[in-house]
Tab-separated table of C-alpha atoms in Angstrom:
chain	number	residue	atom	x	y	z
A	1427	MET	CA	-7.808	-26.922	-54.621
A	1428	LEU	CA	-8.718	-29.098	-51.652
A	1429	LEU	CA	-12.388	-29.072	-52.664
A	1430	TRP	CA	-11.484	-29.532	-56.319
A	1431	SER	CA	-9.394	-32.642	-55.585
A	1432	MET	CA	-12.370	-34.273	-53.868
A	1433	SER	CA	-14.639	-33.967	-56.885
A	1434	PHE	CA	-13.111	-36.713	-59.046
A	1435	GLY	CA	-13.846	-39.630	-56.772
A	1436	ILE	CA	-17.330	-38.381	-55.900
A	1437	SER	CA	-18.165	-37.697	-59.559
A	1438	ALA	CA	-17.039	-41.186	-60.529
A	1439	GLU	CA	-19.359	-42.660	-57.904
A	1440	VAL	CA	-22.325	-40.594	-59.113
A	1441	LEU	CA	-21.599	-41.662	-62.705
A	1442	GLN	CA	-22.230	-45.263	-61.684
A	1443	THR	CA	-25.950	-44.494	-62.017
A	1444	ALA	CA	-26.222	-41.002	-63.539
A	1445	SER	CA	-25.407	-39.991	-67.118
A	1446	PRO	CA	-22.583	-37.465	-67.756
A	1447	ALA	CA	-24.920	-34.644	-68.839
A	1448	MET	CA	-27.189	-35.234	-65.859
A	1449	LEU	CA	-24.176	-34.996	-63.561
A	1450	SER	CA	-22.735	-31.906	-65.265
A	1451	VAL	CA	-25.986	-29.954	-65.432
A	1452	GLY	CA	-27.310	-31.245	-62.113
A	1453	ARG	CA	-24.334	-30.195	-60.016
A	1454	PHE	CA	-24.410	-26.686	-61.493
A	1455	MET	CA	-28.148	-26.266	-61.094
A	1456	ILE	CA	-27.878	-27.311	-57.451
A	1457	GLY	CA	-24.920	-24.989	-56.958
A	1458	LEU	CA	-26.861	-22.124	-58.517
A	1459	LEU	CA	-29.614	-22.611	-55.949
A	1460	VAL	CA	-27.002	-21.439	-53.438
A	1461	LEU	CA	-25.231	-18.811	-55.529
A	1462	VAL	CA	-28.060	-16.958	-57.294
A	1463	PRO	CA	-29.882	-15.707	-54.153
A	1464	LEU	CA	-26.572	-14.336	-52.878
A	1465	ALA	CA	-25.311	-12.834	-56.140
A	1466	ALA	CA	-28.636	-11.316	-57.233
A	1467	ARG	CA	-28.427	-8.899	-54.309
A	1468	ARG	CA	-25.000	-7.649	-55.303
A	1469	PRO	CA	-24.447	-4.680	-57.651
A	1470	GLY	CA	-23.810	-5.375	-61.321
A	1471	PHE	CA	-25.303	-8.885	-61.441
A	1472	THR	CA	-27.629	-8.298	-64.412
A	1473	ARG	CA	-25.001	-6.268	-66.279
A	1474	THR	CA	-22.391	-8.991	-65.767
A	1475	LEU	CA	-24.822	-11.642	-66.972
A	1476	ARG	CA	-25.293	-9.751	-70.261
A	1477	ARG	CA	-21.597	-9.309	-71.045
A	1478	PRO	CA	-20.146	-11.427	-73.911
A	1479	ARG	CA	-17.052	-11.971	-71.779
A	1480	THR	CA	-19.167	-13.813	-69.215
A	1481	ILE	CA	-20.514	-16.143	-71.896
A	1482	ILE	CA	-16.982	-17.010	-73.001
A	1483	LEU	CA	-15.929	-17.689	-69.414
A	1484	GLY	CA	-19.005	-19.855	-68.896
A	1485	LEU	CA	-18.165	-21.836	-72.042
A	1486	LEU	CA	-14.532	-22.429	-71.079
A	1487	GLY	CA	-14.582	-22.728	-67.290
A	1488	ALA	CA	-17.922	-24.458	-66.814
A	1489	ALA	CA	-19.433	-26.067	-69.913
A	1490	LEU	CA	-16.332	-27.388	-71.675
A	1491	TYR	CA	-14.178	-28.191	-68.647
A	1492	TYR	CA	-16.804	-30.025	-66.599
A	1493	SER	CA	-18.457	-31.702	-69.594
A	1494	LEU	CA	-15.194	-33.054	-70.987
A	1495	THR	CA	-14.018	-34.158	-67.549
A	1496	ASN	CA	-17.264	-35.955	-66.736
A	1497	VAL	CA	-17.331	-37.708	-70.112
A	1498	GLY	CA	-13.673	-38.592	-69.591
A	1499	LEU	CA	-14.570	-40.227	-66.275
A	1500	VAL	CA	-16.768	-42.660	-68.215
A	1501	PHE	CA	-13.673	-43.935	-70.038
A	1502	THR	CA	-11.023	-43.698	-67.329
A	1503	SER	CA	-10.713	-44.021	-63.564
A	1504	ALA	CA	-11.151	-41.206	-61.073
A	1505	GLY	CA	-7.525	-41.531	-59.978
A	1506	THR	CA	-6.268	-41.262	-63.540
A	1507	ALA	CA	-8.484	-38.232	-64.178
A	1508	ALA	CA	-7.109	-36.561	-61.050
A	1509	LEU	CA	-3.542	-37.362	-62.073
A	1510	SER	CA	-4.127	-35.830	-65.515
A	1511	ASN	CA	-4.324	-32.471	-63.726
A	1512	ALA	CA	-0.544	-32.678	-63.705
A	1513	ALA	CA	-0.759	-30.824	-67.029
A	1514	LEU	CA	-2.727	-27.855	-65.693
A	1515	PRO	CA	0.194	-25.890	-64.147
A	1516	ALA	CA	2.154	-26.045	-67.400
A	1517	PHE	CA	-0.905	-25.140	-69.497
A	1518	THR	CA	-1.672	-22.127	-67.309
A	1519	ALA	CA	1.913	-20.866	-67.100
A	1520	LEU	CA	2.371	-21.199	-70.873
A	1521	LEU	CA	-0.852	-19.354	-71.685
A	1522	GLY	CA	0.009	-16.697	-69.105
A	1523	LEU	CA	3.314	-16.160	-70.872
A	1524	LEU	CA	1.779	-16.061	-74.366
A	1525	VAL	CA	-1.397	-14.093	-73.623
A	1526	LEU	CA	-0.431	-11.873	-70.682
A	1527	ARG	CA	3.324	-11.607	-71.291
A	1528	GLU	CA	3.826	-12.279	-67.592
A	1529	ARG	CA	7.396	-12.190	-66.365
A	1530	LEU	CA	7.990	-15.033	-63.962
A	1531	ALA	CA	9.914	-14.381	-60.774
A	1532	VAL	CA	12.745	-16.772	-59.910
A	1533	ARG	CA	10.758	-18.084	-56.947
A	1534	THR	CA	7.814	-18.848	-59.207
A	1535	ILE	CA	10.043	-20.646	-61.715
A	1536	VAL	CA	11.588	-22.748	-58.930
A	1537	GLY	CA	8.154	-23.571	-57.552
A	1538	LEU	CA	6.817	-24.436	-61.001
A	1539	GLY	CA	9.824	-26.668	-61.647
A	1540	ARG	CA	9.420	-28.551	-58.368
A	1541	ALA	CA	5.683	-28.879	-58.828
A	1542	THR	CA	6.155	-30.179	-62.372
A	1543	VAL	CA	8.685	-32.767	-61.219
A	1544	GLY	CA	6.328	-33.862	-58.484
A	1545	VAL	CA	3.301	-34.250	-60.710
A	1546	ILE	CA	5.368	-36.112	-63.330
A	1547	ILE	CA	6.371	-38.597	-60.629
A	1548	VAL	CA	2.778	-38.914	-59.487
A	1549	ALA	CA	1.495	-39.262	-63.032
A	1550	GLY	CA	4.190	-41.746	-63.985
A	1551	SER	CA	3.132	-44.018	-61.158
A	1552	GLY	CA	-0.444	-44.431	-62.314
A	1553	LEU	CA	-1.391	-42.383	-65.369
A	1554	SER	CA	-2.296	-44.246	-68.541
A	1555	VAL	CA	-3.240	-42.451	-71.751
A	1556	ASP	CA	-6.674	-43.327	-73.140
A	1557	ILE	CA	-9.633	-41.466	-74.627
A	1558	GLY	CA	-10.722	-40.455	-71.133
A	1559	VAL	CA	-7.348	-38.841	-70.416
A	1560	ILE	CA	-7.385	-37.034	-73.766
A	1561	LEU	CA	-10.827	-35.580	-73.008
A	1562	CYS	CA	-9.630	-34.501	-69.561
A	1563	LEU	CA	-6.549	-32.827	-71.063
A	1564	VAL	CA	-8.635	-30.863	-73.564
A	1565	GLY	CA	-10.869	-29.789	-70.686
A	1566	LEU	CA	-7.808	-28.715	-68.698
A	1567	ALA	CA	-6.583	-26.587	-71.607
A	1568	CYS	CA	-9.982	-24.860	-71.633
A	1569	TYR	CA	-9.757	-24.242	-67.887
A	1570	ALA	CA	-6.226	-22.862	-68.203
A	1571	LEU	CA	-7.481	-20.370	-70.796
A	1572	TYR	CA	-10.383	-19.519	-68.479
A	1573	THR	CA	-7.863	-18.771	-65.706
A	1574	VAL	CA	-5.753	-16.559	-67.951
A	1575	LEU	CA	-8.800	-14.617	-69.171
A	1576	LEU	CA	-9.853	-13.982	-65.569
A	1577	ARG	CA	-6.431	-12.529	-64.881
A	1578	LYS	CA	-6.341	-10.559	-68.153
A	1579	ASP	CA	-9.611	-8.760	-67.470
A	1580	SER	CA	-8.522	-8.025	-63.908
A	1581	ILE	CA	-5.316	-6.411	-65.136
A	1582	THR	CA	-7.350	-4.316	-67.583
A	1583	ALA	CA	-9.698	-3.312	-64.784
A	1584	SER	CA	-6.888	-2.275	-62.449
A	1585	ALA	CA	-5.250	-0.286	-65.265
A	1586	SER	CA	-8.445	1.593	-66.160
A	1587	PRO	CA	-8.287	5.147	-64.819
A	1588	PRO	CA	-11.121	6.100	-62.474
A	1589	SER	CA	-13.887	8.092	-64.084
A	1590	TRP	CA	-15.145	11.072	-62.154
A	1591	GLY	CA	-17.873	11.926	-64.631
A	1592	ARG	CA	-21.371	10.634	-64.754
A	1593	GLY	CA	-23.510	8.877	-67.304
A	1594	ALA	CA	-22.116	6.568	-69.959
A	1595	THR	CA	-18.446	7.128	-69.127
A	1596	ALA	CA	-18.897	6.269	-65.480
A	1597	GLY	CA	-21.027	3.287	-66.446
A	1598	ARG	CA	-18.276	1.933	-68.649
A	1599	HIS	CA	-15.780	2.201	-65.856
A	1600	THR	CA	-17.913	0.562	-63.189
A	1601	SER	CA	-18.749	-2.291	-65.576
A	1602	TRP	CA	-15.186	-3.515	-65.088
A	1603	ARG	CA	-15.627	-3.872	-61.355
A	1604	VAL	CA	-17.264	-7.253	-60.822
A	1605	GLU	CA	-17.277	-9.061	-57.505
A	1606	PRO	CA	-16.035	-12.673	-57.628
A	1607	LEU	CA	-19.372	-13.961	-56.322
A	1608	VAL	CA	-21.250	-12.110	-59.081
A	1609	LEU	CA	-18.890	-13.201	-61.854
A	1610	ALA	CA	-18.776	-16.831	-60.670
A	1611	THR	CA	-22.574	-17.002	-60.530
A	1612	ALA	CA	-23.072	-15.396	-63.928
A	1613	THR	CA	-20.425	-17.690	-65.412
A	1614	ALA	CA	-22.137	-20.732	-63.911
A	1615	ILE	CA	-25.510	-19.642	-65.300
A	1616	TRP	CA	-24.128	-19.416	-68.825
A	1617	GLY	CA	-22.183	-22.647	-68.448
A	1618	THR	CA	-25.346	-24.435	-67.369
A	1619	ALA	CA	-27.346	-22.924	-70.234
A	1620	ILE	CA	-24.716	-24.037	-72.752
A	1621	MET	CA	-24.849	-27.608	-71.381
A	1622	LEU	CA	-28.660	-27.870	-71.522
A	1623	PRO	CA	-28.762	-28.982	-75.205
A	1624	TRP	CA	-26.427	-31.830	-74.256
A	1625	LEU	CA	-28.866	-32.914	-71.560
A	1626	GLY	CA	-31.691	-32.631	-74.087
A	1627	PHE	CA	-29.748	-34.832	-76.513
A	1628	GLU	CA	-29.360	-37.469	-73.811
A	1629	ALA	CA	-33.087	-37.329	-73.137
A	1630	VAL	CA	-33.994	-37.672	-76.837
A	1631	THR	CA	-31.588	-40.562	-77.407
A	1632	GLY	CA	-32.655	-42.364	-74.238
A	1633	THR	CA	-29.185	-42.241	-72.680
A	1634	SER	CA	-30.113	-39.864	-69.860
A	1635	SER	CA	-30.344	-41.354	-66.373
A	1636	LEU	CA	-30.888	-39.924	-62.916
A	1637	PRO	CA	-28.606	-40.820	-60.010
A	1638	SER	CA	-29.876	-43.509	-57.703
A	1639	GLY	CA	-28.857	-45.076	-54.421
A	1640	TRP	CA	-27.565	-43.216	-51.422
A	1641	VAL	CA	-24.215	-42.526	-53.111
A	1642	GLY	CA	-25.767	-41.024	-56.227
A	1643	LEU	CA	-28.569	-39.153	-54.509
A	1644	GLY	CA	-26.224	-37.828	-51.833
A	1645	GLY	CA	-23.202	-37.290	-54.067
A	1646	LEU	CA	-24.885	-34.957	-56.558
A	1647	PRO	CA	-26.107	-32.421	-53.955
A	1648	PHE	CA	-22.713	-32.652	-52.247
A	1649	LEU	CA	-20.984	-31.821	-55.538
A	1650	GLY	CA	-23.306	-28.880	-56.116
A	1651	VAL	CA	-23.389	-27.290	-52.669
A	1652	VAL	CA	-20.069	-28.221	-51.059
A	1653	ILE	CA	-17.740	-28.369	-54.068
A	1654	THR	CA	-19.051	-26.575	-57.178
A	1655	ALA	CA	-20.528	-23.416	-55.635
A	1656	PRO	CA	-17.680	-22.471	-53.260
A	1657	THR	CA	-14.928	-23.582	-55.646
A	1658	LEU	CA	-16.216	-21.301	-58.417
A	1659	VAL	CA	-16.231	-18.268	-56.127
A	1660	LEU	CA	-12.938	-18.997	-54.369
A	1661	PHE	CA	-11.082	-19.771	-57.592
A	1662	ASN	CA	-12.360	-16.606	-59.300
A	1663	TYR	CA	-11.329	-14.526	-56.295
A	1664	GLY	CA	-7.820	-15.970	-56.261
A	1665	ALA	CA	-7.244	-16.147	-60.029
A	1666	GLU	CA	-8.055	-12.451	-60.427
A	1667	ARG	CA	-5.388	-11.500	-57.868
A	1668	LEU	CA	-2.544	-13.886	-58.674
A	1669	PRO	CA	-0.269	-14.122	-61.713
A	1670	ALA	CA	-1.486	-16.936	-63.966
A	1671	ALA	CA	1.721	-18.916	-63.425
A	1672	ILE	CA	1.256	-18.934	-59.649
A	1673	THR	CA	-2.383	-19.962	-60.009
A	1674	GLY	CA	-1.224	-22.768	-62.265
A	1675	VAL	CA	1.386	-23.920	-59.754
A	1676	LEU	CA	-1.245	-24.019	-57.032
A	1677	THR	CA	-3.261	-26.451	-59.154
A	1678	ALA	CA	-0.320	-28.847	-58.894
A	1679	ALA	CA	-1.699	-29.630	-55.453
A	1680	ILE	CA	-4.714	-31.354	-57.049
A	1681	PRO	CA	-2.989	-34.677	-57.925
A	1682	ALA	CA	-1.313	-34.787	-54.518
A	1683	LEU	CA	-4.465	-33.899	-52.597
A	1684	GLY	CA	-6.489	-36.226	-54.796
A	1685	TYR	CA	-4.141	-39.056	-53.880
A	1686	LEU	CA	-4.442	-38.172	-50.191
A	1687	PHE	CA	-8.221	-38.205	-50.535
A	1688	ALA	CA	-7.998	-41.641	-52.175
A	1689	LEU	CA	-5.946	-42.884	-49.214
A	1690	LEU	CA	-8.624	-41.645	-46.830
A	1691	LEU	CA	-11.167	-43.633	-48.843
A	1692	GLY	CA	-9.137	-46.796	-48.356
A	1693	GLU	CA	-6.695	-46.951	-51.264
A	1694	GLN	CA	-3.424	-48.674	-50.463
A	1695	PRO	CA	-0.488	-46.237	-50.117
A	1696	ASP	CA	2.305	-46.179	-52.696
A	1697	THR	CA	5.685	-44.767	-51.695
A	1698	PHE	CA	6.550	-43.551	-55.191
A	1699	THR	CA	3.266	-41.687	-55.587
A	1700	ALA	CA	3.510	-40.215	-52.086
A	1701	LEU	CA	7.018	-38.909	-52.852
A	1702	GLY	CA	5.843	-37.210	-56.036
A	1703	GLY	CA	2.912	-35.654	-54.212
A	1704	ALA	CA	5.189	-34.316	-51.480
A	1705	ILE	CA	7.559	-32.749	-54.043
A	1706	ALA	CA	4.621	-31.147	-55.845
A	1707	LEU	CA	3.299	-29.673	-52.609
A	1708	VAL	CA	6.743	-28.226	-51.795
A	1709	GLY	CA	6.697	-26.490	-55.181
A	1710	VAL	CA	3.232	-25.166	-54.465
A	1711	VAL	CA	4.383	-23.719	-51.135
A	1712	ILE	CA	7.426	-22.054	-52.718
A	1713	ALA	CA	5.431	-20.446	-55.515
A	1714	SER	CA	2.641	-19.390	-53.164
A	1715	PHE	CA	4.859	-16.756	-51.573
A	1716	ALA	CA	4.651	-14.300	-54.437
A	1717	PRO	CA	7.435	-11.684	-54.542
A	1718	PRO	CA	6.551	-8.028	-54.042
A	1719	GLY	CA	5.058	-6.376	-57.091
A	1720	SER	CA	3.554	-9.529	-58.562
A	1721	MET	CA	0.121	-8.959	-57.070
A	1722	LEU	CA	-2.679	-6.770	-58.324
A	1723	PRO	CA	-3.846	-3.674	-56.439
A	1724	PRO	CA	-5.725	-4.165	-53.175
A	1725	PRO	CA	-9.176	-5.779	-53.383
A	1726	ASP	CA	-10.984	-2.446	-53.015
A	1727	ASP	CA	-9.263	-1.287	-56.201
A	1728	LEU	CA	-10.060	-4.534	-57.968
A	1729	VAL	CA	-13.687	-4.873	-56.908
A	1730	GLY	CA	-16.058	-1.972	-56.919
A	1731	GLY	CA	-13.875	0.644	-55.236
A	1732	GLY	CA	-10.795	2.372	-56.461
A	1733	THR	CA	-11.859	5.893	-55.565
A	1734	HIS	CA	-8.924	6.466	-53.245
A	1735	ARG	CA	-6.359	6.102	-56.010
A	1736	GLY	CA	-7.033	9.550	-57.405
A	1737	ARG	CA	-6.956	11.284	-54.031
């Protein structure tokens, strides 16, 4: 979330000279230069890349979310785009309830309530609704669904009984066990591929432009290597192991951390906004301590292992 909150301001600076498609595709292609050499060595990379589920995740969590957010940044400010993330915890918790039928613990409900109050205060101090905000909200809904689908497949994987046979049956079982690095990389590949026609459209219509200046030329590689690549892997790892509602509450830290990042860049402090951010962070801390039984099985059950469960 800390890395994620930094992306809005940097993306807005890159968009001063680069076109939205160039930014969206460029940051992923640079990130893939880091991820692919690492993921290609891991088991199941090619199989994961071929799965329809991976294409859907790439569409929701990469192509739609980042494209809509970057286009939204053309019409609204970076601060407003960051504040619009106030809706993400509610989106994720609601979809988790509808799709996964997750039962929320009291601690999670309290944390979600505090986080929601905090982000409403933050949003109320600076959020204005325009076409940019609407695009960002649609992108956030796509990312919330992406989060829930990550969790859904992980629950299915942990519930699948181990197969002791060989051949096709064993292959079907092991296909569930995908490392976060492998899944994040395969998702990013499909997301980038889906966005390529958009970049081609910009090129044909003459609206495509490369970043220029030290901010643009330095910001795009920074987004790809420091933010996009690690955030994809870390978020996948966490979202597969946490209830969707808790993952959603954790995203409430984005407006608060985004505001803190803006302060570090020289923005004048606002007491009202700082108070809302502090309340949101308290909610995040409360919900982060998940009660017993709300987590998935240990990582070796979730990723690749699981053989000890039948012994």
